[in-house]
Amino acid sequence: MEEISTDILVIGGGLAGVLSALEAEKSGLDVLIVGKFAIGLGTNTSLGSFFTAANSRFSKQDHFDATVKAGKGLCNVNLVKVLVENGPTAIGALTAYGVPMIERGIGYGIDLPAHSAQLPGVVLMKGLVERLRGTSTRLLPGLTIFDLVIEEGEIQGAFGFFKDGKPCLIRSKSTILATGGAGAIYQRNDNQRSILGDGYTLALQAGLSLYDLEFVQYYPLVLAEPRLSTFIVDTEPKEARLVNEKGRDLLEVLGISQNIQQATMTQRDRLSIFLYEASQEGDVYYDLTQVPEEAWGHFPLNFLKKSRFPFRERPFLVSPAVHFFMGGVETDEKGATGIPGLFAAGEVVWGLHGANRHGGNALTECAVFGIIAGHSAAEYARQRESPQSQGIAPEPLTRKWERKANHYLRRRRGVFDHPRDLLKGLKSIAWKYAGPVREEKFLKEGLDHLVSLEKRIEQVYPATPSELFRKKELENVSLLIRAILEGSLLRTESRGSFYRADFPQPDDSHWLKHTCYRLEKGEFKFTHPPTKPPPSVH
Ligand SMILES: Cc1cc2nc3c(=O)[nH]c(=O)nc-3n(C[C@H](O)[C@H](O)[C@H](O)COP(=O)(O)OP(=O)(O)OC[C@H]3O[C@@H](n4cnc5c(N)ncnc54)[C@H](O)[C@@H]3O)c2cc1C
């Protein structure tokens, strides 16, 4: 087993992780950043583009109001205040790191040449990672964290495996969890394939509670052609049309007079539910054949133009898809979790967005709270004596984690199901039973199907390193799907992105509450703490 020591460990190479590493490094302490794959690329951040934050036309009050309005009574107002207050400064920090930020609409975008077909998020992350490489921070891609290491109630680091199956124990004085969300646990999603909610299961298994996991945000219009990768395709030109198999204009059916891009910004939930229901009856197409030539020079159409698929000649399949998780780990305004020394930032964190996220707030959240978590983790590490001087001897810890590694790597013969097929089965249960439209009888049906898959997952015994990772994924994903199905059954109302066809209205008298998920002996225990402080407080 490889052993590494550092002052500050950052788990996750998206915007929240990379920015927290850049800020923590300024303290002069040792920083190590690890990611399942590359640091920076292959993350959800590399797919994003827009930051909502106060600018010359959009005030802090406007930002606050828009965020709380979208959150439908469930936002943690203290976190919203931190976001709003620090948004412009965080954008300034990105500019200082060399990212070409430009004021746009209600926030900021990445300033790229007019006809550039580069993904803005890729430009953002390439720039920041290059900057990180110029510091003393150690970058360790290709290490998947399986467990947080907690001793005597305090974080001591993390344990994981390299791609070749070699185990690794990292000792750290403080740790930042920045593993992103879990969109890819659904059959239809626009996330990177690796975004499977690892941070949520790491937190649950370390004894932390999670909150509001049942709130999943959908993006209404994502490419659904089977041979193409998923890609958000809403566009500005008014000539773009959304049609069903019979050629009927679906925005007309819904009575929406905005262009498609405006509708996806302002009526995301309504459009997602409608398109989900329409797709149960037949295919839904996006038709760009009437879009004039000049519009194809701009992003994202110029990106589509590069594909071999004839986007300009024929309508193509689209579908709503899972986009973002509002739920997650609880932190305070300094990014601290309930475990001393463990901080969290980015999509893995719960609270700010309430029942639905306002567009552009996720990247701003990563920037603002990534910076804060970096400072907090550095401060904690600086004040903390080394774990050895606190009586935690290195040898017993090593032996403990060697035993754990052997347990993970133990090979046994068993019933053989291909992990890929099982993962497909899990994703399909998530989409069918815990997707945009939920209902008691289907949620229960989903749980029944899940039980039979869970039994088959138990009997997957990894024989190769790759199967070791697949088995862990299956366990994580099935746990999260169970959480969402069970949590959704309890919430008997509809609010924000959460829609129960059997309870289609919000119920403020009973449900201005959060759902708290706690894992006890492998079973979820639920409580429903009321929101605090009231959303009207500013
Ligand atoms: C297509 C798309 C477009 C979007 N556009 C926007 C937008 O324009 N504006 C906006 O505000 N939001 C947008 N979002 C949302 C936003 O991009 C994400 O919420 C945000 O980027 C999440 O950043 P993060 O740093 O928390 O995690 P990510 O960027 O997802 O990075 C997570 C990192 O954690 C690593 N990791 C995960 N598990 C482990 C593990 N077990 N061990 C080690 N490493 C691990 C991953 O490999 C990855 O490096 C978009 C999302 C998508 C999918």
Short mmCIF file of C-alpha atoms in Angstrom, two decimals, residues 36-348:
data_model
loop_
_atom_site.label_atom_id
_atom_site.label_comp_id
_atom_site.label_asym_id
_atom_site.label_seq_id
_atom_site.Cartn_x
_atom_site.Cartn_y
_atom_site.Cartn_z
CA LYS A 36 -10.69 9.97 -10.26
CA PHE A 37 -9.36 10.86 -13.69
CA ALA A 38 -7.69 14.06 -14.91
CA ILE A 39 -7.58 17.16 -12.73
CA GLY A 40 -9.69 19.88 -14.39
CA LEU A 41 -10.97 18.06 -17.47
CA GLY A 42 -13.59 15.31 -17.52
CA THR A 43 -15.41 17.23 -14.77
CA ASN A 44 -18.88 18.75 -14.92
CA THR A 45 -17.23 22.13 -14.58
CA SER A 46 -15.59 21.66 -17.97
CA LEU A 47 -19.13 21.57 -19.47
CA GLY A 48 -20.36 24.79 -17.82
CA SER A 49 -20.07 28.34 -19.02
CA PHE A 50 -22.05 30.94 -17.08
CA PHE A 51 -21.68 32.46 -13.60
CA THR A 52 -24.61 34.39 -12.10
CA ALA A 53 -23.31 37.24 -9.91
CA ALA A 54 -23.93 40.94 -9.33
CA ASN A 55 -22.57 43.20 -12.09
CA SER A 56 -23.20 46.71 -13.40
CA ARG A 57 -26.78 45.81 -14.42
CA PHE A 58 -27.68 43.17 -11.85
CA SER A 59 -27.49 44.14 -8.20
CA LYS A 60 -26.66 41.96 -5.20
CA GLN A 61 -30.29 42.35 -4.10
CA ASP A 62 -31.44 41.12 -7.55
CA HIS A 63 -29.14 38.11 -7.21
CA PHE A 64 -30.40 37.35 -3.70
CA ASP A 65 -34.05 37.67 -4.73
CA ALA A 66 -33.66 35.48 -7.85
CA THR A 67 -31.86 32.74 -5.90
CA VAL A 68 -34.38 32.62 -3.06
CA LYS A 69 -37.31 32.76 -5.49
CA ALA A 70 -36.00 29.72 -7.39
CA GLY A 71 -35.39 27.87 -4.10
CA LYS A 72 -39.11 27.99 -3.19
CA GLY A 73 -38.70 28.36 0.57
CA LEU A 74 -35.91 25.81 1.12
CA CYS A 75 -32.74 27.91 0.61
CA ASN A 76 -30.28 28.30 3.47
CA VAL A 77 -30.41 32.07 3.46
CA ASN A 78 -27.08 32.41 5.27
CA LEU A 79 -25.33 30.58 2.44
CA VAL A 80 -27.20 32.64 -0.16
CA LYS A 81 -25.94 35.83 1.50
CA VAL A 82 -22.35 34.58 1.36
CA LEU A 83 -22.79 33.66 -2.31
CA VAL A 84 -24.29 37.01 -3.26
CA GLU A 85 -21.85 39.08 -1.22
CA ASN A 86 -18.74 37.29 -2.47
CA GLY A 87 -19.80 36.53 -6.07
CA PRO A 88 -18.14 39.55 -7.74
CA THR A 89 -14.93 39.09 -5.67
CA ALA A 90 -14.75 35.42 -6.70
CA ILE A 91 -15.10 36.45 -10.36
CA GLY A 92 -12.26 38.92 -9.71
CA ALA A 93 -10.16 36.05 -8.30
CA LEU A 94 -10.73 34.01 -11.47
CA THR A 95 -9.66 37.00 -13.56
CA ALA A 96 -6.55 37.35 -11.41
CA TYR A 97 -5.76 33.67 -12.09
CA GLY A 98 -5.84 34.52 -15.80
CA VAL A 99 -9.34 33.32 -16.77
CA PRO A 100 -10.82 35.72 -19.39
CA MET A 101 -14.07 36.65 -17.60
CA ILE A 102 -16.53 39.04 -19.21
CA GLU A 103 -19.70 40.68 -17.90
CA ARG A 104 -22.75 39.25 -19.61
CA GLY A 105 -26.50 39.42 -18.81
CA ILE A 106 -27.02 38.70 -15.10
CA GLY A 107 -23.44 37.66 -14.46
CA TYR A 108 -20.25 36.66 -16.22
CA GLY A 109 -19.13 34.33 -19.00
CA ILE A 110 -15.78 33.26 -20.39
CA ASP A 111 -14.59 35.71 -23.03
CA LEU A 112 -13.85 33.70 -26.17
CA PRO A 113 -13.42 34.89 -29.77
CA ALA A 114 -16.83 35.31 -31.48
CA HIS A 115 -16.53 32.21 -33.67
CA SER A 116 -14.68 29.99 -31.21
CA ALA A 117 -16.09 26.47 -30.91
CA GLN A 118 -14.06 25.77 -27.75
CA LEU A 119 -16.08 24.75 -24.70
CA PRO A 120 -15.93 27.70 -22.25
CA GLY A 121 -15.61 25.33 -19.27
CA VAL A 122 -12.60 23.65 -20.84
CA VAL A 123 -10.90 27.03 -21.29
CA LEU A 124 -11.72 27.85 -17.64
CA MET A 125 -10.31 24.62 -16.23
CA LYS A 126 -7.26 24.43 -18.52
CA GLY A 127 -6.26 27.93 -17.37
CA LEU A 128 -6.72 27.19 -13.67
CA VAL A 129 -4.92 23.83 -13.79
CA GLU A 130 -2.02 25.39 -15.63
CA ARG A 131 -1.84 27.94 -12.84
CA LEU A 132 -1.99 25.18 -10.23
CA ARG A 133 0.90 23.35 -11.91
CA GLY A 134 2.98 26.48 -11.38
CA THR A 135 2.57 26.19 -7.59
CA SER A 136 3.90 23.73 -5.03
CA THR A 137 0.59 21.79 -5.07
CA ARG A 138 0.92 18.10 -5.89
CA LEU A 139 -1.59 16.86 -8.50
CA LEU A 140 -2.57 13.22 -8.32
CA PRO A 141 -4.99 12.20 -11.09
CA GLY A 142 -6.21 8.60 -11.42
CA LEU A 143 -6.82 7.99 -7.71
CA THR A 144 -10.38 7.09 -6.67
CA ILE A 145 -11.17 7.71 -3.03
CA PHE A 146 -13.17 4.85 -1.46
CA ASP A 147 -13.31 6.05 2.18
CA LEU A 148 -12.65 9.06 4.37
CA VAL A 149 -10.30 8.22 7.22
CA ILE A 150 -11.75 9.35 10.54
CA GLU A 151 -10.16 8.62 13.91
CA GLU A 152 -11.36 9.90 17.25
CA GLY A 153 -14.03 11.94 15.47
CA GLU A 154 -11.55 13.95 13.40
CA ILE A 155 -10.51 13.68 9.75
CA GLN A 156 -7.14 11.99 9.22
CA GLY A 157 -7.18 11.77 5.42
CA ALA A 158 -8.61 9.37 2.88
CA PHE A 159 -8.13 5.92 1.41
CA GLY A 160 -8.45 4.87 -2.22
CA PHE A 161 -7.12 2.92 -5.15
CA PHE A 162 -5.02 3.86 -8.17
CA LYS A 163 -6.21 2.76 -11.61
CA ASP A 164 -3.98 -0.34 -11.48
CA GLY A 165 -5.64 -1.49 -8.25
CA LYS A 166 -2.84 -0.39 -5.91
CA PRO A 167 -4.24 0.88 -2.58
CA CYS A 168 -3.23 4.28 -1.21
CA LEU A 169 -3.58 5.82 2.24
CA ILE A 170 -3.34 9.63 2.40
CA ARG A 171 -2.78 11.28 5.78
CA SER A 172 -3.82 14.91 6.03
CA LYS A 173 -4.46 17.51 8.70
CA SER A 174 -7.51 18.83 6.86
CA THR A 175 -9.46 17.61 3.85
CA ILE A 176 -11.78 19.28 1.34
CA LEU A 177 -14.52 17.22 -0.27
CA ALA A 178 -15.19 18.60 -3.78
CA THR A 179 -16.45 15.53 -5.62
CA GLY A 180 -19.37 17.19 -7.44
CA GLY A 181 -22.92 15.83 -7.80
CA ALA A 182 -24.47 12.56 -8.97
CA GLY A 183 -26.24 13.27 -12.28
CA ALA A 184 -24.78 10.23 -14.03
CA ILE A 185 -26.66 7.81 -11.75
CA TYR A 186 -29.61 8.48 -14.09
CA GLN A 187 -30.08 6.89 -17.50
CA ARG A 188 -30.76 10.29 -19.03
CA ASN A 189 -28.29 12.91 -17.87
CA ASP A 190 -25.98 15.55 -19.31
CA ASN A 191 -23.18 15.02 -16.76
CA GLN A 192 -19.77 13.43 -17.21
CA ARG A 193 -19.97 9.65 -16.87
CA SER A 194 -17.86 9.62 -13.71
CA ILE A 195 -20.15 11.90 -11.72
CA LEU A 196 -21.82 9.15 -9.68
CA GLY A 197 -22.26 10.78 -6.28
CA ASP A 198 -19.13 9.34 -4.62
CA GLY A 199 -18.94 12.33 -2.25
CA TYR A 200 -22.43 11.64 -0.93
CA THR A 201 -21.66 8.03 -0.07
CA LEU A 202 -18.25 8.97 1.38
CA ALA A 203 -20.03 11.43 3.68
CA LEU A 204 -22.85 9.03 4.62
CA GLN A 205 -20.40 6.26 5.41
CA ALA A 206 -18.32 8.65 7.53
CA GLY A 207 -21.43 9.24 9.65
CA LEU A 208 -22.58 12.57 8.20
CA SER A 209 -26.21 13.24 7.34
CA LEU A 210 -27.23 14.33 3.87
CA TYR A 211 -30.10 16.67 3.12
CA ASP A 212 -32.76 17.08 0.41
CA LEU A 213 -31.37 14.44 -1.97
CA GLU A 214 -34.84 14.08 -3.50
CA PHE A 215 -34.40 17.48 -5.19
CA VAL A 216 -32.88 16.74 -8.59
CA GLN A 217 -32.78 19.36 -11.32
CA TYR A 218 -33.50 18.48 -14.94
CA TYR A 219 -32.44 20.26 -18.07
CA PRO A 220 -35.33 20.21 -20.56
CA LEU A 221 -33.39 19.93 -23.81
CA VAL A 222 -30.52 17.51 -24.14
CA LEU A 223 -29.45 15.67 -27.26
CA ALA A 224 -30.86 12.12 -27.14
CA GLU A 225 -29.64 10.63 -30.43
CA PRO A 226 -28.43 7.17 -29.38
CA ARG A 227 -25.03 7.37 -31.10
CA LEU A 228 -24.14 10.87 -29.95
CA SER A 229 -23.00 12.02 -26.56
CA THR A 230 -25.42 14.07 -24.49
CA PHE A 231 -25.16 17.79 -25.06
CA ILE A 232 -27.35 20.72 -24.10
CA VAL A 233 -28.95 22.02 -27.29
CA ASP A 234 -31.16 24.97 -26.43
CA THR A 235 -30.50 27.83 -28.84
CA GLU A 236 -31.48 31.42 -29.35
CA PRO A 237 -32.75 31.66 -32.96
CA LYS A 238 -36.52 31.95 -33.09
CA GLU A 239 -36.58 29.59 -36.07
CA ALA A 240 -35.62 26.63 -33.81
CA ARG A 241 -38.65 24.45 -33.09
CA LEU A 242 -39.51 21.73 -30.66
CA VAL A 243 -41.86 19.23 -32.26
CA ASN A 244 -43.45 15.85 -31.65
CA GLU A 245 -43.56 12.93 -34.08
CA LYS A 246 -46.52 14.55 -35.86
CA GLY A 247 -44.66 17.82 -36.33
CA ARG A 248 -46.78 19.64 -33.72
CA ASP A 249 -44.98 22.66 -32.16
CA LEU A 250 -44.70 21.75 -28.46
CA LEU A 251 -44.08 25.29 -27.16
CA GLU A 252 -47.34 26.28 -28.84
CA VAL A 253 -49.12 23.39 -27.11
CA LEU A 254 -47.75 24.67 -23.78
CA GLY A 255 -48.72 28.28 -24.62
CA ILE A 256 -45.10 29.53 -24.34
CA SER A 257 -44.29 32.51 -26.57
CA GLN A 258 -40.60 32.90 -25.56
CA ASN A 259 -37.77 31.50 -27.67
CA ILE A 260 -36.51 28.10 -26.56
CA GLN A 261 -33.45 29.44 -24.74
CA GLN A 262 -35.56 31.86 -22.68
CA ALA A 263 -38.06 29.10 -21.91
CA THR A 264 -35.31 26.75 -20.66
CA MET A 265 -33.95 29.50 -18.40
CA THR A 266 -37.25 30.63 -16.90
CA GLN A 267 -39.53 27.57 -17.12
CA ARG A 268 -37.08 24.71 -16.65
CA ASP A 269 -39.26 22.58 -14.38
CA ARG A 270 -42.48 23.00 -16.31
CA LEU A 271 -40.79 22.29 -19.61
CA SER A 272 -38.93 19.24 -18.25
CA ILE A 273 -42.08 17.67 -16.84
CA PHE A 274 -44.02 18.41 -20.02
CA LEU A 275 -41.30 17.01 -22.29
CA TYR A 276 -40.86 13.95 -20.06
CA GLU A 277 -44.57 13.24 -20.32
CA ALA A 278 -44.56 13.93 -24.09
CA SER A 279 -41.62 11.53 -24.51
CA GLN A 280 -43.63 8.75 -22.84
CA GLU A 281 -46.09 9.02 -25.74
CA GLY A 282 -43.64 9.38 -28.61
CA ASP A 283 -40.35 10.87 -29.72
CA VAL A 284 -39.59 14.57 -29.24
CA TYR A 285 -37.50 16.37 -31.86
CA TYR A 286 -35.57 19.60 -32.09
CA ASP A 287 -35.72 21.14 -35.53
CA LEU A 288 -32.96 23.54 -36.59
CA THR A 289 -33.50 23.16 -40.32
CA GLN A 290 -34.97 26.67 -40.65
CA VAL A 291 -32.22 28.42 -38.65
CA PRO A 292 -30.49 30.92 -40.97
CA GLU A 293 -26.89 30.39 -42.09
CA GLU A 294 -25.42 33.31 -40.08
CA ALA A 295 -26.61 31.85 -36.75
CA TRP A 296 -24.49 28.70 -37.31
CA GLY A 297 -21.31 30.70 -36.72
CA HIS A 298 -21.99 31.06 -33.00
CA PHE A 299 -21.72 28.71 -30.02
CA PRO A 300 -23.32 26.20 -29.54
CA LEU A 301 -24.46 25.84 -33.17
CA ASN A 302 -20.88 26.09 -34.48
CA PHE A 303 -20.04 23.21 -32.12
CA LEU A 304 -22.90 21.10 -33.53
CA LYS A 305 -21.81 22.03 -37.05
CA LYS A 306 -18.48 20.26 -36.47
CA SER A 307 -20.29 16.94 -35.91
CA ARG A 308 -20.80 14.42 -38.71
CA PHE A 309 -24.46 14.23 -37.68
CA PRO A 310 -26.63 16.27 -40.12
CA PHE A 311 -28.00 18.74 -37.54
CA ARG A 312 -28.79 21.31 -40.25
CA GLU A 313 -30.61 18.89 -42.51
CA ARG A 314 -32.96 17.00 -40.24
CA PRO A 315 -34.70 17.24 -36.84
CA PHE A 316 -32.99 15.22 -34.10
CA LEU A 317 -34.10 13.50 -30.90
CA VAL A 318 -34.01 15.44 -27.63
CA SER A 319 -35.12 14.67 -24.10
CA PRO A 320 -35.02 16.23 -20.64
CA ALA A 321 -32.06 14.95 -18.64
CA VAL A 322 -30.75 15.12 -15.09
CA HIS A 323 -28.53 18.15 -14.72
CA PHE A 324 -27.80 18.97 -11.06
CA PHE A 325 -28.30 17.76 -7.47
CA MET A 326 -29.56 20.36 -5.00
CA GLY A 327 -29.10 18.04 -1.99
CA GLY A 328 -25.90 16.98 -0.28
CA VAL A 329 -23.59 17.58 2.65
CA GLU A 330 -24.31 20.24 5.27
CA THR A 331 -21.68 22.95 5.76
CA ASP A 332 -21.55 26.23 7.59
CA GLU A 333 -20.63 29.55 5.95
CA LYS A 334 -16.92 28.64 6.27
CA GLY A 335 -17.34 25.36 4.38
CA ALA A 336 -16.97 23.25 7.55
CA THR A 337 -18.90 19.96 7.78
CA GLY A 338 -19.90 18.16 10.98
CA ILE A 339 -16.54 16.31 11.07
CA PRO A 340 -13.70 18.46 12.45
CA GLY A 341 -11.10 19.09 9.75
CA LEU A 342 -13.41 18.06 6.90
CA PHE A 343 -14.58 20.89 4.62
CA ALA A 344 -16.73 20.69 1.50
CA ALA A 345 -17.42 22.89 -1.53
CA GLY A 346 -19.25 22.76 -4.85
CA GLU A 347 -22.13 20.58 -5.97
CA VAL A 348 -21.56 18.01 -3.20
#
